Short mmCIF file of N, CA and C in Angstrom, two decimals:
data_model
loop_
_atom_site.label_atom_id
_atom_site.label_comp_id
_atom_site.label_asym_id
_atom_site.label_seq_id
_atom_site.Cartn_x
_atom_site.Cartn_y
_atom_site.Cartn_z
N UNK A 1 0.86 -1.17 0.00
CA UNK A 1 0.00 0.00 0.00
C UNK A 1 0.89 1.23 0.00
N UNK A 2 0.71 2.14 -0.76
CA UNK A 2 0.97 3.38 -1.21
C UNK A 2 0.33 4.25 -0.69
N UNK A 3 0.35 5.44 0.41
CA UNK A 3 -1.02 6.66 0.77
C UNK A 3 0.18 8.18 0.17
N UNK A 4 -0.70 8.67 -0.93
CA UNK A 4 0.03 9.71 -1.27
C UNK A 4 -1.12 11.24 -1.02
N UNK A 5 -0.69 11.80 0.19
CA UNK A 5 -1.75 13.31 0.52
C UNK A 5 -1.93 13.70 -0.79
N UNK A 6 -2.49 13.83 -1.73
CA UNK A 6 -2.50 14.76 -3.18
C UNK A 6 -2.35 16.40 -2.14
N UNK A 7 -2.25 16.99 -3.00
CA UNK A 7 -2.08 18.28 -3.03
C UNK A 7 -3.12 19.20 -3.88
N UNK A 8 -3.28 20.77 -3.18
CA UNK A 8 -3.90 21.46 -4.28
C UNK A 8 -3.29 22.24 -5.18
N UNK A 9 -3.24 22.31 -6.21
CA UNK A 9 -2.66 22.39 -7.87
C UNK A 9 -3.41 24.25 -7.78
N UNK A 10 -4.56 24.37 -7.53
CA UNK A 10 -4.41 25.93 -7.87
C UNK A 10 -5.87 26.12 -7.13
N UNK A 11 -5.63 27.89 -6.18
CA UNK A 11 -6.79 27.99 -5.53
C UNK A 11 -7.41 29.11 -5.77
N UNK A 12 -8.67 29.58 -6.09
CA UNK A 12 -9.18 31.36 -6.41
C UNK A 12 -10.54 31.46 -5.26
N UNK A 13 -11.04 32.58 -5.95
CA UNK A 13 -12.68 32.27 -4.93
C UNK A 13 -13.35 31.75 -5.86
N UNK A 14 -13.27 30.62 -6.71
CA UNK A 14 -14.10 29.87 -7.24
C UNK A 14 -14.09 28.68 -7.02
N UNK A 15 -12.59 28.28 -6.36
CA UNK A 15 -12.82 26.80 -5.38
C UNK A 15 -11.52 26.37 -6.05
N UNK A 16 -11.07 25.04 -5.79
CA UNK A 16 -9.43 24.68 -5.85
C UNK A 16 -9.40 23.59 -7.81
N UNK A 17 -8.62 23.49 -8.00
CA UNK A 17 -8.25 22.59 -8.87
C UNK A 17 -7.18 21.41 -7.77
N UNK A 18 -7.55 19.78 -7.89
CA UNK A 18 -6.49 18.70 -7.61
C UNK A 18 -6.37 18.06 -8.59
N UNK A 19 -5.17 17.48 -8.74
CA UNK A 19 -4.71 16.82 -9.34
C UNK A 19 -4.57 15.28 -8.34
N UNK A 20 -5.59 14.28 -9.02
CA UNK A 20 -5.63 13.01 -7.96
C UNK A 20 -4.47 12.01 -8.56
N UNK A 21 -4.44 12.04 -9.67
CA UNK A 21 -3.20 10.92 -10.42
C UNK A 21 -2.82 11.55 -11.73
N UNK A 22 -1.96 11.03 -12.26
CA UNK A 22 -1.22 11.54 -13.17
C UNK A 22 -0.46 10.37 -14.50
N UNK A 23 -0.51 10.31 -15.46
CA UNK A 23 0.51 9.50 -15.89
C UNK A 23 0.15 8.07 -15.54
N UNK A 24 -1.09 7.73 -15.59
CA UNK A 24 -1.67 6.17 -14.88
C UNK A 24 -3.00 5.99 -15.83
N UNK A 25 -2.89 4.68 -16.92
CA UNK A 25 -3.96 4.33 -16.91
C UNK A 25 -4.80 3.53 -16.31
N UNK A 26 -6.38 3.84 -16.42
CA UNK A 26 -7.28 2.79 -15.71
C UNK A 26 -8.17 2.57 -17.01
N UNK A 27 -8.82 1.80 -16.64
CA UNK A 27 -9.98 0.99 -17.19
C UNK A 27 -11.24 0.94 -16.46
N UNK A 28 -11.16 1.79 -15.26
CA UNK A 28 -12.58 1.92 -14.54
C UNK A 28 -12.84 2.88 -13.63
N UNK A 29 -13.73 3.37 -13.10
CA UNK A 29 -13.55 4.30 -12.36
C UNK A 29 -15.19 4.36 -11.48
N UNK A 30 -14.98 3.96 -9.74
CA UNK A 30 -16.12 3.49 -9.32
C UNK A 30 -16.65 4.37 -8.22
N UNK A 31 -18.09 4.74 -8.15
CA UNK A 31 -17.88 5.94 -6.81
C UNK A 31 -18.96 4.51 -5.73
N UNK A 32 -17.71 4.84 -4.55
CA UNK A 32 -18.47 4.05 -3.35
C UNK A 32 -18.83 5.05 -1.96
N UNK A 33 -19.80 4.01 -1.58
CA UNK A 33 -19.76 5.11 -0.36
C UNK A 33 -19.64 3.91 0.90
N UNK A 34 -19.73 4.81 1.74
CA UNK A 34 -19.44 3.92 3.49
C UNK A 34 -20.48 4.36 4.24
N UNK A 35 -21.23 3.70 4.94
CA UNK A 35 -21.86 4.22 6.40
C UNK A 35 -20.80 4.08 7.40
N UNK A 36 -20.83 5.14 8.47
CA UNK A 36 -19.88 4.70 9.44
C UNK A 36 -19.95 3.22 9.88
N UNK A 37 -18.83 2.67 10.00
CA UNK A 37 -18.77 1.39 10.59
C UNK A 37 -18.81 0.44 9.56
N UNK A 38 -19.18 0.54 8.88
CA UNK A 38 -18.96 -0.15 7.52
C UNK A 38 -17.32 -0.62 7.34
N UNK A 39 -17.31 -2.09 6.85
CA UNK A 39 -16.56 -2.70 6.16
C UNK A 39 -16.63 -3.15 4.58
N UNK A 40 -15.75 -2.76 4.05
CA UNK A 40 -15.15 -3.06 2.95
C UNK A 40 -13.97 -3.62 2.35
N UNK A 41 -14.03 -4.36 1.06
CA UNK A 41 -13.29 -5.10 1.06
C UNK A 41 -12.68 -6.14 1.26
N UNK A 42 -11.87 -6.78 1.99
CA UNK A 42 -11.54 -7.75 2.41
C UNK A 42 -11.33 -8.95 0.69
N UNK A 43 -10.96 -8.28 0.41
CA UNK A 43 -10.22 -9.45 -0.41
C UNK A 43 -8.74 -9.27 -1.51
N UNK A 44 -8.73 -9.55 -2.77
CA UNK A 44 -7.72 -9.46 -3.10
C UNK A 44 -7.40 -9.45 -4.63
N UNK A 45 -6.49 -8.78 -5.46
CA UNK A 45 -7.02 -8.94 -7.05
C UNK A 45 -5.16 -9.49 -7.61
N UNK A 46 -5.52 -10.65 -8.25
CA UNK A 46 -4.69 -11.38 -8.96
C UNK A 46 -3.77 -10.32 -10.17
N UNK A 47 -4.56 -9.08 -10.74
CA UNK A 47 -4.77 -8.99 -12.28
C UNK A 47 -4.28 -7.15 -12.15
N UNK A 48 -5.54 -6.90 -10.62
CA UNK A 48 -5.70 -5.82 -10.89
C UNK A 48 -5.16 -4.49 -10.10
N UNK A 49 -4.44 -3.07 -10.34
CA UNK A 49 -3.93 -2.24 -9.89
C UNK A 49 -5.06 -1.67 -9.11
N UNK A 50 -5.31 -1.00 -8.13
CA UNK A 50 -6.54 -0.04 -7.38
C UNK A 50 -5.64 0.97 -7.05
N UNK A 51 -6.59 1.91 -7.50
CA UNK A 51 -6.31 3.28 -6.78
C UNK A 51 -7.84 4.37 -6.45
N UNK A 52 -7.41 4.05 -5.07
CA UNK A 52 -8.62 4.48 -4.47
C UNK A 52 -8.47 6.03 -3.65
N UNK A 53 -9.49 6.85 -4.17
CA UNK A 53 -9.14 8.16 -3.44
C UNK A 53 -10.11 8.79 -2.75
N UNK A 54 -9.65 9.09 -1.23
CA UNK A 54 -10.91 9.86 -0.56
C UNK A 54 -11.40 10.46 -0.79
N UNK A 55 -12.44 10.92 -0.91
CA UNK A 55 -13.09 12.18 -1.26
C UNK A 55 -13.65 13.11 0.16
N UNK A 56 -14.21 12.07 0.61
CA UNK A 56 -14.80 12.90 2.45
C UNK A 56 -14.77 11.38 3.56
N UNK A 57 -14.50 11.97 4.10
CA UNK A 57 -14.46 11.19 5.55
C UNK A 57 -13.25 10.64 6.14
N UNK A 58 -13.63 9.36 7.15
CA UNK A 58 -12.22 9.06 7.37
C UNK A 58 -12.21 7.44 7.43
N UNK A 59 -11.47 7.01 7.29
CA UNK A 59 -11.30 5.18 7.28
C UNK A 59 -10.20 4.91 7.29
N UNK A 60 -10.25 3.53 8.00
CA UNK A 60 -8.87 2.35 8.28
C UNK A 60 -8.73 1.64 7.31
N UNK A 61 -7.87 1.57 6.55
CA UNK A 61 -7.16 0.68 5.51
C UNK A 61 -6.16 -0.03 6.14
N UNK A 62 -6.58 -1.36 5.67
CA UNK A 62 -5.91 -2.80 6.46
C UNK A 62 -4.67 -3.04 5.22
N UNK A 63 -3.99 -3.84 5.02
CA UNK A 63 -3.32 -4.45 4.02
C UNK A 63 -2.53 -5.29 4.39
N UNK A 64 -2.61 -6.60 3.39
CA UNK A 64 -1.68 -7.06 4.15
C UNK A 64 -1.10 -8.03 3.14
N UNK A 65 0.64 -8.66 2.59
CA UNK A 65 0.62 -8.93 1.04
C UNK A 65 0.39 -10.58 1.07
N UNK A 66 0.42 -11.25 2.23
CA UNK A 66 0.18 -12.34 2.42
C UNK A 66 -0.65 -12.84 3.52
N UNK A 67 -0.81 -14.50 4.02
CA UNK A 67 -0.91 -14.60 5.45
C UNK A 67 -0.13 -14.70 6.10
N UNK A 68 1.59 -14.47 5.33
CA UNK A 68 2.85 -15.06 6.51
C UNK A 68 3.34 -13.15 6.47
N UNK A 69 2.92 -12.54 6.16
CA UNK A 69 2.92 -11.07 6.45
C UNK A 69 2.44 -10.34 7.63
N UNK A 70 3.00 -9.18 8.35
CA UNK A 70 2.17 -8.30 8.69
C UNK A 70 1.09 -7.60 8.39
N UNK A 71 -0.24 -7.54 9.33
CA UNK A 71 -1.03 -6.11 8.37
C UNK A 71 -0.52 -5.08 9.18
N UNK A 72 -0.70 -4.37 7.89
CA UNK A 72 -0.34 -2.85 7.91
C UNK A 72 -1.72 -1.92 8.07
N UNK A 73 -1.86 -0.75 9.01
CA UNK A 73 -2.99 -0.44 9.02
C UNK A 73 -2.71 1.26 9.02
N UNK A 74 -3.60 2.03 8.38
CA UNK A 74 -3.32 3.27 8.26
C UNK A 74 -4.52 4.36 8.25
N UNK A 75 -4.78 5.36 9.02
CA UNK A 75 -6.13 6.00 8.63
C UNK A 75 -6.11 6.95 7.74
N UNK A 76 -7.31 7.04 6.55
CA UNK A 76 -7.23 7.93 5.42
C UNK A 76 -8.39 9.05 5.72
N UNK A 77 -8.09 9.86 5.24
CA UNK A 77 -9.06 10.95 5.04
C UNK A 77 -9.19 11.68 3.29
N UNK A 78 -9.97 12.40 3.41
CA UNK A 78 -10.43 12.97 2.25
C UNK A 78 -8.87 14.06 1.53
N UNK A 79 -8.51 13.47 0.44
CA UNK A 79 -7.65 14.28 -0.29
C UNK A 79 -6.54 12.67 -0.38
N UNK A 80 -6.56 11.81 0.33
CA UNK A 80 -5.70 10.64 -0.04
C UNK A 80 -5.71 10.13 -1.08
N UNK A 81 -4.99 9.58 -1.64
CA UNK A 81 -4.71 8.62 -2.91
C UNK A 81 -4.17 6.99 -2.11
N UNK A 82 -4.84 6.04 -2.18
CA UNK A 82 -4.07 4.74 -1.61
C UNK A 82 -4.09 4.02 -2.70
N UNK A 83 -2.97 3.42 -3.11
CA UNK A 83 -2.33 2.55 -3.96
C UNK A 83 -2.39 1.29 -3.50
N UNK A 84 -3.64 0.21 -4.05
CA UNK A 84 -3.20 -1.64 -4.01
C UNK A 84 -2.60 -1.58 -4.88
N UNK A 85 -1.38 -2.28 -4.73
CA UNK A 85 -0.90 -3.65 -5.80
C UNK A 85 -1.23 -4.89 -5.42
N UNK A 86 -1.54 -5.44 -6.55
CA UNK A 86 -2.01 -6.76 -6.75
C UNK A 86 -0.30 -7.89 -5.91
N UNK A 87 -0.60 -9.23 -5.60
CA UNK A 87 -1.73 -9.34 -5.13
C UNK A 87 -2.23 -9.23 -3.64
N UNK A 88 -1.66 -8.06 -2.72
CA UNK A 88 -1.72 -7.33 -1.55
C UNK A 88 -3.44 -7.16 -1.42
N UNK A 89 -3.95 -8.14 -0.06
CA UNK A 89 -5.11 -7.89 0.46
C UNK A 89 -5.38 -6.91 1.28
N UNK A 90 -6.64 -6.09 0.83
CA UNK A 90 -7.52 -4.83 1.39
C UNK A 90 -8.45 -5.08 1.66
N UNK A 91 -8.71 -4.03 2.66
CA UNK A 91 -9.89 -3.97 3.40
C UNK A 91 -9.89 -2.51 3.96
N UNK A 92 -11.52 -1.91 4.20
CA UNK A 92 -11.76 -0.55 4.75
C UNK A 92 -12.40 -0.66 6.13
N UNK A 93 -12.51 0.21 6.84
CA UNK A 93 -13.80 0.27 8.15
C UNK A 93 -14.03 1.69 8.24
N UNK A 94 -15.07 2.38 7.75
CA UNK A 94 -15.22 3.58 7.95
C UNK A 94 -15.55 3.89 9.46
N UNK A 95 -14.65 5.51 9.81
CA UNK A 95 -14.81 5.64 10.89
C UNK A 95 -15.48 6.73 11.12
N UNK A 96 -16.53 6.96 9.96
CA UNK A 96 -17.43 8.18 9.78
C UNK A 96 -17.81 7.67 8.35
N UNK A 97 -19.11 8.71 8.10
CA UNK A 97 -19.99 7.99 6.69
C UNK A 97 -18.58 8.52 5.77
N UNK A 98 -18.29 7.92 4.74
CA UNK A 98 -17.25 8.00 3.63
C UNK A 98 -17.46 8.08 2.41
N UNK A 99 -16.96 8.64 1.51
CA UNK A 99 -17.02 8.17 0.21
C UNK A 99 -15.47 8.33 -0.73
N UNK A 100 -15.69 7.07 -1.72
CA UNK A 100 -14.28 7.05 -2.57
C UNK A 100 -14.25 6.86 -3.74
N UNK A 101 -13.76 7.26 -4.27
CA UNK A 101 -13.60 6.38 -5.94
C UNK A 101 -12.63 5.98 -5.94
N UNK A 102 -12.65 4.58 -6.49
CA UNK A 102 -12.00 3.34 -7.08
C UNK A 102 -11.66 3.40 -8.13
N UNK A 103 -10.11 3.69 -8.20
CA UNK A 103 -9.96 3.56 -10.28
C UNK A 103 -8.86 2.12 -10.35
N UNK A 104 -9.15 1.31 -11.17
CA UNK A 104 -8.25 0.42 -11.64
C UNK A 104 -8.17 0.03 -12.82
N UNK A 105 -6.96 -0.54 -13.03
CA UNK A 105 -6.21 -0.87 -13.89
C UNK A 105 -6.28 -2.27 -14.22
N UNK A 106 -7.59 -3.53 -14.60
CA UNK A 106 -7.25 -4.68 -14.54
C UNK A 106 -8.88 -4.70 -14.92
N UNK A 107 -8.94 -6.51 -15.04
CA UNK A 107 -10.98 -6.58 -15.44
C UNK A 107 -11.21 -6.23 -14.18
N UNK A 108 -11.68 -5.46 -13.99
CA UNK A 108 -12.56 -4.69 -12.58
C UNK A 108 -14.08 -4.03 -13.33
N UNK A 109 -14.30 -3.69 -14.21
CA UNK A 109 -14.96 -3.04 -15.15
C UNK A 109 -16.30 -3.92 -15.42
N UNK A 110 -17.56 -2.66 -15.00
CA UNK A 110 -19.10 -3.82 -15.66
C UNK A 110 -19.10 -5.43 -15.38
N UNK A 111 -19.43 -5.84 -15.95
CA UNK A 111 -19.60 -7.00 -15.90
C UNK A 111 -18.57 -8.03 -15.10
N UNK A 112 -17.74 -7.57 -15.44
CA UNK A 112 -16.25 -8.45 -15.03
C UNK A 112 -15.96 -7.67 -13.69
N UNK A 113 -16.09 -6.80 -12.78
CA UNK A 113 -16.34 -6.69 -11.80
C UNK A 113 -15.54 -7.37 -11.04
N UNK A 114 -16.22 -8.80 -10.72
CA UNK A 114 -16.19 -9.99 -9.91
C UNK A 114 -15.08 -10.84 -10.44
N UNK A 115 -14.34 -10.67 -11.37
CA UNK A 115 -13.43 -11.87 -12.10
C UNK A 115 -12.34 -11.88 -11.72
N UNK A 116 -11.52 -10.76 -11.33
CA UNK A 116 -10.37 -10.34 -10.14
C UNK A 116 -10.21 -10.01 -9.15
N UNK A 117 -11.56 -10.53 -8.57
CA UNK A 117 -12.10 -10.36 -6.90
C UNK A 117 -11.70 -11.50 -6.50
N UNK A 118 -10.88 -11.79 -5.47
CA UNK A 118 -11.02 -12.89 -5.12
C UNK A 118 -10.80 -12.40 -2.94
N UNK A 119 -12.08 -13.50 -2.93
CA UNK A 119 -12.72 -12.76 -1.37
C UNK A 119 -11.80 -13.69 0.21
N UNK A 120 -11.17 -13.08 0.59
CA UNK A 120 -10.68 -13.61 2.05
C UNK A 120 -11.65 -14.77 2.91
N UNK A 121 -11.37 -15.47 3.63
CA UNK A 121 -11.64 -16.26 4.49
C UNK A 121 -12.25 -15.57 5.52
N UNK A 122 -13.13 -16.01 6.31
CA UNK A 122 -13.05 -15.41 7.68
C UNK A 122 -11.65 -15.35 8.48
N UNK A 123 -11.19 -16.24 8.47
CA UNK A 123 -9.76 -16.74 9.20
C UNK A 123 -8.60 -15.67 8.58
N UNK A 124 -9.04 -15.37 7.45
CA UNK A 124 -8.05 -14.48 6.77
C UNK A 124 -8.03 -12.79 6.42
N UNK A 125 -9.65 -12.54 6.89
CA UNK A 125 -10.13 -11.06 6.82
C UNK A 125 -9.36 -10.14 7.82
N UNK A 126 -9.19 -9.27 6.97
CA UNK A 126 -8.50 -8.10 7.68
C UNK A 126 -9.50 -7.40 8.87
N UNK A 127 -10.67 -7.51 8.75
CA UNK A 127 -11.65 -6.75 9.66
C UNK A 127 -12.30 -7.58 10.27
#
């Protein structure tokens, strides 16, 4: 896992310009939301790059690249960029209502969605 603060690129009294990524293609681009307390995630993509960016709130991002690994745990807020690489397991817990978009790089897209999902164990969930 990657957490990069983005920055603001330019500010007036008409409101800011960000720049969330740069120089990265995707193939999808998903808006989620969280109720507080909400879990997400918990699994893992063979195929596919994620880059997920806060937009408002705040949440725990788990990760972890195996089961003979540490998890790594980190809290995000709104203006983050977090970077999965494949095949490093994620998971969220909002710690207030949230919302993010999901962009990746892999079949993540419509239909195929589900084809580079592959879902944790209980025994193996980060949350």
């Amino acid at each position: 896992m990657k957490i990069i603060k983005t920055k603001i690129n330019f500010k007036d009294d008409r409101g800011i310009i960000r720049d969330i990524m740069s120089h990265t293609f995707v193939d999808a681009m998903t808006y989620i939301t969280f109720t507080e307390n909400a879990i997400r995630g918990n699994h893992y993509h063979k195929k596919t790059m994620q880059y997920d960016y806060i937009i408002s709130g705040k949440l725990i991002c788990r990760t972890r690249e195996d089961e003979n690994k540490e998890i790594e745990e980190v809290v995000v807020e709104a203006g983050d960029l977090i970077i999965h690489q494949y095949p490093f397991w994620h998971a969220y817990k909002a710690l207030e209502d949230s919302v993010m978009i999901s962009s990746t790089n892999g079949p993540r897209q419509g239909d195929q969605y589900e084809d580079d999902t592959f879902r944790l164990t209980d025994e193996q969930k980060l949350f």
